[in-house]
């Protein structure tokens, strides 16, 4: 759950909101792995509004952390009277993204809700609110989780090559969705691909022939309007981001801010596949050199 | 009994070519055609479990009664799966095309004497029954087998040892597929176990053995009303009893034809 575009009929304290003049709702959110099977979440919430803090202190309101993973239908809330909240989630309950929202929510119905820090639009007004009403909120950064934790095998890749059942040679297809990038080969090509891919020496050549152009296409797709928003929660996007981070490079900066062409980016991502493919060809054509 | 997942490449090949291969689901007596079409073994062994069978298809039970029974069986036997594993399409595509292929054929009457519809329609049906059609909840609440696991998972109550699937019995078999769609797939708030428990409590007076429930006119409208209530409050923050109160009011209101 993310709260966006929702209109409230009463003042709500939130980032970017203008209902309160000076009060701020700040949330520090830290995540870390607890061993290998769970993720530790730590929240430090500061409403910075005496009226709201008083309502929490006297039990009229409480802090809530709303957690949701849309892929696995995981959805829970954590209640607390303290602004410091620690929580742990099993990694086996999550795939893709974990969305988190910090809120202050009423525990009981109230009348005459008033705060001296409200914008002048609310001068002289009070509100009658029911339990469950939101007094303050902040959407937090999504935590992105690779589905590798759920894998049944270790052979997962962001690329999948599949066979198009065709009677004749046809151009290869490439497509992408949340899980990965798919390359479709006509029946004859697929047969050749599976035969060649069994030979380790052919891998660099196949990568240069198939994966490189698909990756160029992918970077072009990402750079389209809305591409980042469309794909940033995808497994492959997360995998590429982590792969770049291991090399000390920001994937998003490279794709969206650098002047590099998609062809250049794809070659860097694959660590010079053209060089590797060309370098492999003499060894394939003359195996004796390989042995020496 | 061995459980198999489908290799990613095999799954992509089948899904991408369903409009070409759909007739095999009708004409071929077993799943041998898949290996012939793909040119490779499409499965990988996942693990071995104690043998079990799904609900009997030969009796006079309705589709809803069969599906409801299978929710109990599939979740009961595969409760060791994590949510992360249970939302993996390869698992359910693998089971539907291997261990339970014969069952899937019988359940959906993929038999040689049937009269199929056009290729697009057949491909669409096979995709949603044997694979995932759509992502997340949209996919796993439609696949014949994963739907059972997920509905079982969301209704199983270990604190009720006498009948841990009581919630399923309250939902009832009549128009079961439509109820699953409305209760579990249409609204993300139903993923919250407290909200779901509150909704189920509100459904008690409408169980199949009592007044019954009108899915479209009553349940759908009541859930829409509950969703609208979430526009002013955060439903997840409400106590179970409050959810039941809102839902009971709405169910009665729409039952009265308002």
PDB file of C-alpha atoms in Angstrom, chain A residues 1 3 6-8 10 62 64 66 68 70-77 79 91-95 103 105-106 109 130-134 147 149-153 155-156 160-166 177 179 182 190 194, chain B residues 5 8-17 20-21 36-40 44 46 81-91 136-137 140-141 150 154 188-189 191-193 195 230-239:
ATOM      1  CA  UNK A   1       0.000   0.000   0.000  1.00  0.00           C
ATOM      2  CA  UNK A   3      -0.937   6.511   0.020  1.00  0.00           C
ATOM      3  CA  UNK A   6      -5.878  10.526  -1.521  1.00  0.00           C
ATOM      4  CA  UNK A   7      -7.846  13.555  -0.350  1.00  0.00           C
ATOM      5  CA  UNK A   8      -8.688  13.816   3.318  1.00  0.00           C
ATOM      6  CA  UNK A  10      -9.466  17.058   7.544  1.00  0.00           C
ATOM      7  CA  UNK A  62      -0.878   4.978  17.832  1.00  0.00           C
ATOM      8  CA  UNK A  64       1.321   1.981  12.650  1.00  0.00           C
ATOM      9  CA  UNK A  66       1.841  -0.922   7.165  1.00  0.00           C
ATOM     10  CA  UNK A  68       2.839  -5.134   1.993  1.00  0.00           C
ATOM     11  CA  UNK A  70       2.071  -7.283  -3.645  1.00  0.00           C
ATOM     12  CA  UNK A  71       3.697 -10.310  -5.278  1.00  0.00           C
ATOM     13  CA  UNK A  72       3.269 -12.700  -2.349  1.00  0.00           C
ATOM     14  CA  UNK A  73       0.091 -11.142  -0.914  1.00  0.00           C
ATOM     15  CA  UNK A  74       1.962 -10.519   2.343  1.00  0.00           C
ATOM     16  CA  UNK A  75       0.160  -7.725   4.216  1.00  0.00           C
ATOM     17  CA  UNK A  76       0.553  -6.929   7.889  1.00  0.00           C
ATOM     18  CA  UNK A  77       0.572  -4.002  10.232  1.00  0.00           C
ATOM     19  CA  UNK A  79       1.237  -1.315  16.096  1.00  0.00           C
ATOM     20  CA  UNK A  91      12.665 -13.499   3.505  1.00  0.00           C
ATOM     21  CA  UNK A  92      10.614 -16.506   2.401  1.00  0.00           C
ATOM     22  CA  UNK A  93       7.452 -14.408   2.577  1.00  0.00           C
ATOM     23  CA  UNK A  94       8.706 -11.796   0.120  1.00  0.00           C
ATOM     24  CA  UNK A  95       9.406 -11.507  -3.587  1.00  0.00           C
ATOM     25  CA  UNK A 103       1.309   6.283   9.987  1.00  0.00           C
ATOM     26  CA  UNK A 105      -3.811   6.443  13.290  1.00  0.00           C
ATOM     27  CA  UNK A 106      -6.663   7.036  15.713  1.00  0.00           C
ATOM     28  CA  UNK A 109     -13.515   7.892  17.797  1.00  0.00           C
ATOM     29  CA  UNK A 130     -13.593   7.811  13.732  1.00  0.00           C
ATOM     30  CA  UNK A 131     -11.147   5.101  14.794  1.00  0.00           C
ATOM     31  CA  UNK A 132      -8.830   4.150  11.957  1.00  0.00           C
ATOM     32  CA  UNK A 133      -8.561   7.721  10.673  1.00  0.00           C
ATOM     33  CA  UNK A 134      -5.090   8.766   9.563  1.00  0.00           C
ATOM     34  CA  UNK A 147      13.199 -13.674  -6.031  1.00  0.00           C
ATOM     35  CA  UNK A 149      15.608 -16.341  -2.282  1.00  0.00           C
ATOM     36  CA  UNK A 150      12.626 -18.347  -3.454  1.00  0.00           C
ATOM     37  CA  UNK A 151      14.470 -20.214  -6.135  1.00  0.00           C
ATOM     38  CA  UNK A 152      14.104 -23.910  -6.602  1.00  0.00           C
ATOM     39  CA  UNK A 153      17.401 -24.028  -8.467  1.00  0.00           C
ATOM     40  CA  UNK A 155      20.406 -21.673 -12.426  1.00  0.00           C
ATOM     41  CA  UNK A 156      18.101 -18.690 -12.646  1.00  0.00           C
ATOM     42  CA  UNK A 160      15.434 -16.921 -20.787  1.00  0.00           C
ATOM     43  CA  UNK A 161      15.764 -18.303 -24.289  1.00  0.00           C
ATOM     44  CA  UNK A 162      12.682 -20.115 -25.564  1.00  0.00           C
ATOM     45  CA  UNK A 163      11.628 -21.822 -28.777  1.00  0.00           C
ATOM     46  CA  UNK A 164       9.090 -20.396 -31.208  1.00  0.00           C
ATOM     47  CA  UNK A 165       7.406 -23.311 -32.914  1.00  0.00           C
ATOM     48  CA  UNK A 166       8.002 -22.328 -36.511  1.00  0.00           C
ATOM     49  CA  UNK A 177       8.284  -8.372 -17.979  1.00  0.00           C
ATOM     50  CA  UNK A 179      10.552 -11.582 -14.036  1.00  0.00           C
ATOM     51  CA  UNK A 182      12.892 -13.410 -22.950  1.00  0.00           C
ATOM     52  CA  UNK A 190      16.666 -22.832 -30.937  1.00  0.00           C
ATOM     53  CA  UNK A 194      20.745 -25.575 -27.270  1.00  0.00           C
TER      54      UNK A 194
ATOM     55  CA  UNK B   5       8.863 -27.569 -11.428  1.00  0.00           C
ATOM     56  CA  UNK B   8      11.842 -21.506 -17.226  1.00  0.00           C
ATOM     57  CA  UNK B   9      12.737 -21.953 -20.903  1.00  0.00           C
ATOM     58  CA  UNK B  10      10.194 -24.769 -21.316  1.00  0.00           C
ATOM     59  CA  UNK B  11       7.501 -22.678 -19.676  1.00  0.00           C
ATOM     60  CA  UNK B  12       8.253 -19.692 -21.884  1.00  0.00           C
ATOM     61  CA  UNK B  13       8.209 -21.876 -24.986  1.00  0.00           C
ATOM     62  CA  UNK B  14       4.846 -23.409 -24.148  1.00  0.00           C
ATOM     63  CA  UNK B  15       3.265 -20.094 -23.178  1.00  0.00           C
ATOM     64  CA  UNK B  16       4.567 -18.334 -26.260  1.00  0.00           C
ATOM     65  CA  UNK B  17       3.206 -21.081 -28.516  1.00  0.00           C
ATOM     66  CA  UNK B  20      -0.154 -23.593 -31.838  1.00  0.00           C
ATOM     67  CA  UNK B  21      -0.006 -26.370 -29.254  1.00  0.00           C
ATOM     68  CA  UNK B  36       8.446 -34.101 -28.126  1.00  0.00           C
ATOM     69  CA  UNK B  37       7.493 -30.518 -28.935  1.00  0.00           C
ATOM     70  CA  UNK B  38      10.218 -28.929 -26.823  1.00  0.00           C
ATOM     71  CA  UNK B  39      12.927 -31.417 -27.720  1.00  0.00           C
ATOM     72  CA  UNK B  40      14.021 -31.589 -24.093  1.00  0.00           C
ATOM     73  CA  UNK B  44      13.217 -30.477 -12.862  1.00  0.00           C
ATOM     74  CA  UNK B  46      11.747 -30.199  -6.768  1.00  0.00           C
ATOM     75  CA  UNK B  81       5.831 -24.147   0.746  1.00  0.00           C
ATOM     76  CA  UNK B  82       6.787 -20.582   1.569  1.00  0.00           C
ATOM     77  CA  UNK B  83       4.760 -17.743   0.078  1.00  0.00           C
ATOM     78  CA  UNK B  84       7.778 -16.869  -2.055  1.00  0.00           C
ATOM     79  CA  UNK B  85       7.798 -20.395  -3.499  1.00  0.00           C
ATOM     80  CA  UNK B  86       4.022 -20.514  -3.858  1.00  0.00           C
ATOM     81  CA  UNK B  87       3.959 -17.445  -6.084  1.00  0.00           C
ATOM     82  CA  UNK B  88       6.500 -18.978  -8.473  1.00  0.00           C
ATOM     83  CA  UNK B  89       4.759 -19.864 -11.718  1.00  0.00           C
ATOM     84  CA  UNK B  90       7.276 -22.606 -12.511  1.00  0.00           C
ATOM     85  CA  UNK B  91       6.075 -24.678  -9.566  1.00  0.00           C
ATOM     86  CA  UNK B 136       0.955 -11.539  -8.520  1.00  0.00           C
ATOM     87  CA  UNK B 137      -2.490 -12.284  -7.140  1.00  0.00           C
ATOM     88  CA  UNK B 140      -1.970 -17.377  -8.685  1.00  0.00           C
ATOM     89  CA  UNK B 141      -5.644 -16.992  -7.841  1.00  0.00           C
ATOM     90  CA  UNK B 150      -3.478 -19.757  -1.758  1.00  0.00           C
ATOM     91  CA  UNK B 154      -5.480 -17.565   3.539  1.00  0.00           C
ATOM     92  CA  UNK B 188      -5.573  -6.279  -1.947  1.00  0.00           C
ATOM     93  CA  UNK B 189      -6.927  -5.574   1.548  1.00  0.00           C
ATOM     94  CA  UNK B 191      -4.437 -10.207   1.997  1.00  0.00           C
ATOM     95  CA  UNK B 192      -4.512  -8.918   5.572  1.00  0.00           C
ATOM     96  CA  UNK B 193      -5.485 -11.933   7.715  1.00  0.00           C
ATOM     97  CA  UNK B 195      -9.488  -8.195   7.566  1.00  0.00           C
ATOM     98  CA  UNK B 230     -11.111   2.278   3.549  1.00  0.00           C
ATOM     99  CA  UNK B 231     -11.078   5.604   1.756  1.00  0.00           C
ATOM    100  CA  UNK B 232     -11.522   7.477   5.015  1.00  0.00           C
ATOM    101  CA  UNK B 233      -9.788   5.058   7.353  1.00  0.00           C
ATOM    102  CA  UNK B 234      -7.037   2.462   7.040  1.00  0.00           C
ATOM    103  CA  UNK B 235      -8.939  -0.813   7.088  1.00  0.00           C
ATOM    104  CA  UNK B 236      -5.875  -2.687   8.294  1.00  0.00           C
ATOM    105  CA  UNK B 237      -5.892  -0.642  11.498  1.00  0.00           C
ATOM    106  CA  UNK B 238      -9.444  -1.593  12.431  1.00  0.00           C
ATOM    107  CA  UNK B 239     -10.172  -4.425  14.813  1.00  0.00           C
TER     108      UNK B 239
END
